[in-house]
Short mmCIF file of C-alpha atoms in Angstrom, two decimals:
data_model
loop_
_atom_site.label_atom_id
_atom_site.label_comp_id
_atom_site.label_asym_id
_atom_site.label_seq_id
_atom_site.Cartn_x
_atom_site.Cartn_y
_atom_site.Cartn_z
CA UNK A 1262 31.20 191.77 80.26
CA UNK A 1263 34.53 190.86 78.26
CA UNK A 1264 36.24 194.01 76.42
CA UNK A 1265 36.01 193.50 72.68
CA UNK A 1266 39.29 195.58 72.31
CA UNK A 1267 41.95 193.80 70.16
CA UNK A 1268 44.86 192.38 71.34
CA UNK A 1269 48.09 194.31 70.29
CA UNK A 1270 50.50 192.25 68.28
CA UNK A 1271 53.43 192.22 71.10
CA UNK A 1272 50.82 190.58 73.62
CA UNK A 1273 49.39 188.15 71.70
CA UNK A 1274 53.15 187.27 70.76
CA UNK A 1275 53.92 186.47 74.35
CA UNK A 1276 50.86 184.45 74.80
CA UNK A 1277 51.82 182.26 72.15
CA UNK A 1278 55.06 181.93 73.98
CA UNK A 1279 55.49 178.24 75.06
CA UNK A 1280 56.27 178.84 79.02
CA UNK A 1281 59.38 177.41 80.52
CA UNK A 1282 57.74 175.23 82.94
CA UNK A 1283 58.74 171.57 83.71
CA UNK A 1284 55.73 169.11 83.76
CA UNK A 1285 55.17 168.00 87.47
CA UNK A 1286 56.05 164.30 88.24
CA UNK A 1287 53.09 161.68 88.07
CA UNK A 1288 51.80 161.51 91.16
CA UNK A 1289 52.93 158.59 93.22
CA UNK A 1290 49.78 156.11 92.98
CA UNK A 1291 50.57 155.92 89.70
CA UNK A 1292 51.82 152.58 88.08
CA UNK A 1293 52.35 151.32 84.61
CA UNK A 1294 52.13 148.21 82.69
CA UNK A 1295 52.86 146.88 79.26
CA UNK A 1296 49.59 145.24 77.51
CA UNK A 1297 50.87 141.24 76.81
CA UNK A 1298 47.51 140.58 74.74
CA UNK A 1299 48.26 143.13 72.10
CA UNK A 1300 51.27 141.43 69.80
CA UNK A 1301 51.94 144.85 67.65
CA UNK A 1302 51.94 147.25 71.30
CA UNK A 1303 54.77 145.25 73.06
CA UNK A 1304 56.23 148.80 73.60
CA UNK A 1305 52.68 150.37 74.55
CA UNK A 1306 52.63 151.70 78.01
CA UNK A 1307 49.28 152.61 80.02
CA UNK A 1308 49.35 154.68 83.24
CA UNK A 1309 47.11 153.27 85.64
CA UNK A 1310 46.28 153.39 89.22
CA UNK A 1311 48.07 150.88 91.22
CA UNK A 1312 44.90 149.64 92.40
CA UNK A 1313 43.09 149.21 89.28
CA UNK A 1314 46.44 147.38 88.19
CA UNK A 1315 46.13 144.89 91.23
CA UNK A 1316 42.20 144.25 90.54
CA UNK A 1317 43.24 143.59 86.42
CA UNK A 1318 45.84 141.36 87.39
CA UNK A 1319 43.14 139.40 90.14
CA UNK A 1320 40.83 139.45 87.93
CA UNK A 1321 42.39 137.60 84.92
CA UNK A 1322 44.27 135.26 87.06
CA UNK A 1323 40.74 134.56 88.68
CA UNK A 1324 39.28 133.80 84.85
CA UNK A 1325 42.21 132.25 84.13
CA UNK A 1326 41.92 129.30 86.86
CA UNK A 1327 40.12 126.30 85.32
CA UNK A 1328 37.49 125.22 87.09
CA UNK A 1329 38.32 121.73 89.24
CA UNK A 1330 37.01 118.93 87.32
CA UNK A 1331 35.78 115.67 88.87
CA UNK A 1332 36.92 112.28 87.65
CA UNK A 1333 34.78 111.06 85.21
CA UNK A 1334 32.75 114.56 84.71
CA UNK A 1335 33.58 115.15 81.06
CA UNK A 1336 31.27 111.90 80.14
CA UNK A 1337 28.69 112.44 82.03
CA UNK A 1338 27.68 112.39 86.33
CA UNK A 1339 27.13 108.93 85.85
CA UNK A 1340 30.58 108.47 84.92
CA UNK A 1341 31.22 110.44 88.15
CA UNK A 1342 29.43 107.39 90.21
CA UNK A 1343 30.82 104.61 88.44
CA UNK A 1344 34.16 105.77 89.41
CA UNK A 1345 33.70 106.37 92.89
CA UNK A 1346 32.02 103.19 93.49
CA UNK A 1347 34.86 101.31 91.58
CA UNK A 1348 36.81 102.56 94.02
CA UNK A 1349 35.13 100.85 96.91
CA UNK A 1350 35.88 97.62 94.99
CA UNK A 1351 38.90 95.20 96.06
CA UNK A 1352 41.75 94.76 93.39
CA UNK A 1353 40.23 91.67 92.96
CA UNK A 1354 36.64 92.64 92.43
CA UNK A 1355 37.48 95.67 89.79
CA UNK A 1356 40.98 96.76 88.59
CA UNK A 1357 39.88 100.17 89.26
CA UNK A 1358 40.05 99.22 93.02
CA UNK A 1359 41.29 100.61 95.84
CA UNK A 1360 39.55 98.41 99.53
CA UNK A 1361 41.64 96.01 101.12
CA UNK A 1362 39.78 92.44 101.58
CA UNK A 1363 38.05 92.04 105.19
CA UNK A 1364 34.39 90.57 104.64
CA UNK A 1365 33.80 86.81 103.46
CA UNK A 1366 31.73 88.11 100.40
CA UNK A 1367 34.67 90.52 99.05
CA UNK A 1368 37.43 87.38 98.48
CA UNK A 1369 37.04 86.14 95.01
CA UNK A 1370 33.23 84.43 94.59
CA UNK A 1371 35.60 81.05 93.17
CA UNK A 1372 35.90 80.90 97.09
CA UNK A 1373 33.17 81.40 98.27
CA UNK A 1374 31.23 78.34 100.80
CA UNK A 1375 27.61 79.13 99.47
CA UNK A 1376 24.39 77.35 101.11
CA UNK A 1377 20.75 76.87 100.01
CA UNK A 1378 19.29 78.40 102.95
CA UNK A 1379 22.06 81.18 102.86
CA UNK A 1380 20.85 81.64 99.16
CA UNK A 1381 17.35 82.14 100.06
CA UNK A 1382 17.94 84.28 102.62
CA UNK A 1383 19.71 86.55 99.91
CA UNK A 1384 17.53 86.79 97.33
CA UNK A 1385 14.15 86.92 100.09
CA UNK A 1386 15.55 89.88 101.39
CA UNK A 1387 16.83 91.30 97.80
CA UNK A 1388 13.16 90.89 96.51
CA UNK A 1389 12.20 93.87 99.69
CA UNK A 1390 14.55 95.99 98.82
CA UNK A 1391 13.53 95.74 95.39
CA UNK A 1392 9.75 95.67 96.12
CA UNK A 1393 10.71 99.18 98.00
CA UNK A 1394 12.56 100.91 95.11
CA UNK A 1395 10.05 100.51 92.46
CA UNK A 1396 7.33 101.06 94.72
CA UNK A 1397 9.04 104.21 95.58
CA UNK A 1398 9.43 104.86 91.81
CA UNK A 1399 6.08 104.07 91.46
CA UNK A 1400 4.38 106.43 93.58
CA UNK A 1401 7.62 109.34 92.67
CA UNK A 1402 7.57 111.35 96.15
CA UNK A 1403 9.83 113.77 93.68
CA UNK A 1404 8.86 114.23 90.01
CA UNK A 1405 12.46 113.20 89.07
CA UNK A 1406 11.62 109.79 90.41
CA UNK A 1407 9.38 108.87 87.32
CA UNK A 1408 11.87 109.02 85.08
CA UNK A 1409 12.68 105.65 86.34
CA UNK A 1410 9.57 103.85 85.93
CA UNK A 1411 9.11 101.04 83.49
CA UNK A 1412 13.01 100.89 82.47
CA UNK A 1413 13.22 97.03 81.54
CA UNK A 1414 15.55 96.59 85.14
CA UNK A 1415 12.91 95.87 87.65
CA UNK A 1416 13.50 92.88 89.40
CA UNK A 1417 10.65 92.77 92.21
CA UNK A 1418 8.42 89.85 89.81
CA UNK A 1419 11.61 88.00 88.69
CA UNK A 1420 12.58 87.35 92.45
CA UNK A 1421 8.65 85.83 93.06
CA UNK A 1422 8.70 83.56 90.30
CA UNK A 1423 12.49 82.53 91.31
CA UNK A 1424 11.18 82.12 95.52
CA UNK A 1425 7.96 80.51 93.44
CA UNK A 1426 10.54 77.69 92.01
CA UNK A 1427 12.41 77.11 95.15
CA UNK A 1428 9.36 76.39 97.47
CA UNK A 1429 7.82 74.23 94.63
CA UNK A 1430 11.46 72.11 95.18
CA UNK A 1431 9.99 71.97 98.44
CA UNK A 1432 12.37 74.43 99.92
CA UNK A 1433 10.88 76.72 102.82
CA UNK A 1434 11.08 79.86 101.79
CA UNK A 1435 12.17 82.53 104.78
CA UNK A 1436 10.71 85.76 106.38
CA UNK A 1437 13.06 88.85 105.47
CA UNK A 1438 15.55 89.19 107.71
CA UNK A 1439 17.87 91.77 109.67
CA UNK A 1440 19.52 93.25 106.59
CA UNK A 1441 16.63 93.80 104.03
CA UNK A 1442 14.50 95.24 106.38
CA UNK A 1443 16.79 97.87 107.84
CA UNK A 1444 17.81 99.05 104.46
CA UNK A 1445 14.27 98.60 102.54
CA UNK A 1446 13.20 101.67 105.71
CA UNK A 1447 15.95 103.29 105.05
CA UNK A 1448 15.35 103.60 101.66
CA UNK A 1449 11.84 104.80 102.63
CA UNK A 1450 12.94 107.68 104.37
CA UNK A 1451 15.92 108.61 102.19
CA UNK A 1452 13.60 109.09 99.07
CA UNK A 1453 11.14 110.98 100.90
CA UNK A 1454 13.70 114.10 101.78
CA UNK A 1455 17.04 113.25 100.38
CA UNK A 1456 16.53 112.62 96.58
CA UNK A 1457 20.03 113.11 95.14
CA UNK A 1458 20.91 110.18 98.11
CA UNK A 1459 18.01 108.05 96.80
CA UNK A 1460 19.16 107.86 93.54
CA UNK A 1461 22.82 106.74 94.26
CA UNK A 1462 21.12 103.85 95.64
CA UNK A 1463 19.23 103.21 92.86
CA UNK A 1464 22.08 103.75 90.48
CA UNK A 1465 24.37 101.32 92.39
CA UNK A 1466 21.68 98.68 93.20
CA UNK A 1467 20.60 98.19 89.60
CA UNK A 1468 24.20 98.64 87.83
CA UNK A 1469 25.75 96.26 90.44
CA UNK A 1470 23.10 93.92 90.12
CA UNK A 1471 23.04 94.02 85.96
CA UNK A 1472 27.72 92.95 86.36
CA UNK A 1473 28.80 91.44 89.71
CA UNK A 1474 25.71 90.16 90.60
CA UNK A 1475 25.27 88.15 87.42
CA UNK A 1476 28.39 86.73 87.62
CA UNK A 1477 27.69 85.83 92.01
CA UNK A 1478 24.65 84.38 90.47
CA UNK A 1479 26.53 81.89 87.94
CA UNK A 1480 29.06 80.79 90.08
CA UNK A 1481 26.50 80.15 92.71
CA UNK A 1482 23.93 78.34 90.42
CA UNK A 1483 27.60 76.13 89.24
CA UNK A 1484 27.96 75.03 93.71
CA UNK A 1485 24.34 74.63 95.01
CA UNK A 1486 21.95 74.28 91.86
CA UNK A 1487 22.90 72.29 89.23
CA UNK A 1488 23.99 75.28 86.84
CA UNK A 1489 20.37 76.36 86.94
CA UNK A 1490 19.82 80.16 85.95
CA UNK A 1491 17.66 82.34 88.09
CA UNK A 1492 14.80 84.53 86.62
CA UNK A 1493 16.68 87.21 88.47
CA UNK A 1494 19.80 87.11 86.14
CA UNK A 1495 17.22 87.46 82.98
CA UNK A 1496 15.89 90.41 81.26
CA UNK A 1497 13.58 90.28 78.82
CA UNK A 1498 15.40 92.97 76.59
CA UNK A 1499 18.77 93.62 75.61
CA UNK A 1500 20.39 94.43 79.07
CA UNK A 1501 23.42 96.87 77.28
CA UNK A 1502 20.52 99.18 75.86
CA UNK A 1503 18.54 98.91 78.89
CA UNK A 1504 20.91 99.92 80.91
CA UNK A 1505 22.34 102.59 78.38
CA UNK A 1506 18.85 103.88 78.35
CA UNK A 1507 18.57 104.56 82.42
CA UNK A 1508 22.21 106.04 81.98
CA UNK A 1509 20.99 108.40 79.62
CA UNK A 1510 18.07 109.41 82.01
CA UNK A 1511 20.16 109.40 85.27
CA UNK A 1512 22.52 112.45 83.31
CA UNK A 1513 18.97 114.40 82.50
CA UNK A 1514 18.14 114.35 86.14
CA UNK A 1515 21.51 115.52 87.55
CA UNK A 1516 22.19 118.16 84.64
CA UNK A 1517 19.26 120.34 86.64
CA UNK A 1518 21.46 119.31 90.58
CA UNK A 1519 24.31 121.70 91.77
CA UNK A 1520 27.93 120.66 92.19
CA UNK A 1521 27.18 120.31 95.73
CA UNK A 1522 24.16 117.72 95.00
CA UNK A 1523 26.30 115.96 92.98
CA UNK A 1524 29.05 115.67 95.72
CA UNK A 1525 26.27 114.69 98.42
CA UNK A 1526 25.02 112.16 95.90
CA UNK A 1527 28.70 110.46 95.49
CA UNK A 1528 29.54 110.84 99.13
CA UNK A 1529 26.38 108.28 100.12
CA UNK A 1530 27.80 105.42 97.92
CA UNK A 1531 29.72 104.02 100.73
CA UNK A 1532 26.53 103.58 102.90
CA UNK A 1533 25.10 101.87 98.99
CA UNK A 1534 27.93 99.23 99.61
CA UNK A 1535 27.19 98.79 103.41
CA UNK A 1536 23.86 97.97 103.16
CA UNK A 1537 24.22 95.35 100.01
CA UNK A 1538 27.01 94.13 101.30
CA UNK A 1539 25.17 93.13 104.38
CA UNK A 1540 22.67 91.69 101.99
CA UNK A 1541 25.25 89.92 100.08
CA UNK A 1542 26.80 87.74 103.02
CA UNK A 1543 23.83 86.30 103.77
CA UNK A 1544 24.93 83.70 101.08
CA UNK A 1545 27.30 82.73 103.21
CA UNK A 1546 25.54 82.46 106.02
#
């Protein structure tokens, strides 16, 4: 046990002594660095481990880093589409344009050689690949696929009534051919396990349909048939809401897809061009 004897005066004096010892140097693995985000500590110096200092400075540079954006992201993924498929247009098609001319159907439509039977070919085999998208909608293999139902842009009973008016002009109307089929099944198995695919298709079918396709459809109608318009290039409500509408539903769907969904969605809008495209020359044909 501790004595309870008082110290004498002369020892507690030399206790209270300060010592004459130097402080030892910080140790080595020490660093220091001056805090930037406090305006009124400029001066203010921390002693930290040089480690710790390395992960700080990571760190905030990491949190720092904006995220990349994609063009067109800020307003919305379908922004994101539109652009990329503007790209795949020819300076004359879109000014946003970036593909050199090298099929008959991408020079300007003012040039374009169009036939009857060509014509009928085209919209015969548009009218499958339509029938297949809404009958895909329809039945919504993915519950995202409903969204799409009953959105004003159908075109599957337009195209019969149109095929209706050309056979009662006593024009033979012709089995599908090479193109619709091929991309009406690949449709078919695209929406069954590939659903952010599917809908670029659907997206760039309908949109492209609702601006260069009305205006293929006018200046064809002005070479072959008298000016007449097709039931195809009419909608039965006003087309800017309509397709503001399936805009506005296309954004709900992808707000709940990743950043890599999105990308894989974007990426398959070449293939969207190849297979219209193939569709499209038929006109020509």
């Amino acid at each position: 046990m501790a004595s309870l004897t008082p110290i004498s005066h002369s020892h507690s004096h030399s206790l209270l002594k300060r010592p004459n010892v130097r402080p030892p140097p910080p140790p080595s693995f020490f660093s220091s660095f001056i805090l930037k985000d406090f305006p009124y500590s400029k001066s203010l110096s921390l002693k930290l481990p040089r480690m710790l200092t390395r992960n700080v400075v990571v760190s905030a540079t990491t949190a720092e880093k904006p995220r990349k954006r994609y063009p067109g992201e800020a307003k919305g993924f379908v922004e994101e589409m539109r652009f990329v498929a503007m790209k795949l247009h020819t300076k004359e098609q879109a000014k946003e344009g970036e593909k050199e001319v090298k099929q008959p159907e991408e020079r300007p439509v003012q040039r374009w050689e169009p036939s009857v039977d060509g014509y009928l070919k085209f919209l015969v085999d548009s009218k499958l690949v339509y029938d297949t998208l809404e009958g895909i909608i329809d039945k919504a293999p993915f519950p995202s696929y409903a969204e799409f139902r009953d959105t004003g842009l159908e075109r599957s009973e337009k195209l019969a009534k149109d095929l209706q008016w050309f056979k009662e002009q006593g024009c033979t109307i012709p089995e599908p051919s090479s193109p619709g089929v091929t991309y009406a099944e690949y449709l078919k198995e695209l929406s069954e396990k590939d659903p952010q695919a599917f809908i670029c298709h659907f997206y760039n079918i309908y949109f492209a349909h609702s601006a260069g396709g009305r205006m293929i459809g006018k200046k064809v109608a002005e070479k072959i048939l008298d000016k007449k318009e097709l039931e195809f290039y009419k909608w039965d409500r006003d087309l800017s809401q309509l397709l503001q509408n399936v805009r506005d539903k296309l954004n709900k769907v992808a707000e709940s897809w990743t950043r890599e969904e999105k990308n894989h969605c974007l990426e398959e809008t070449e293939k969207s061009f190849k297979y219209s495209g193939d569709i499209l020359r038929l006109i020509l044909s």
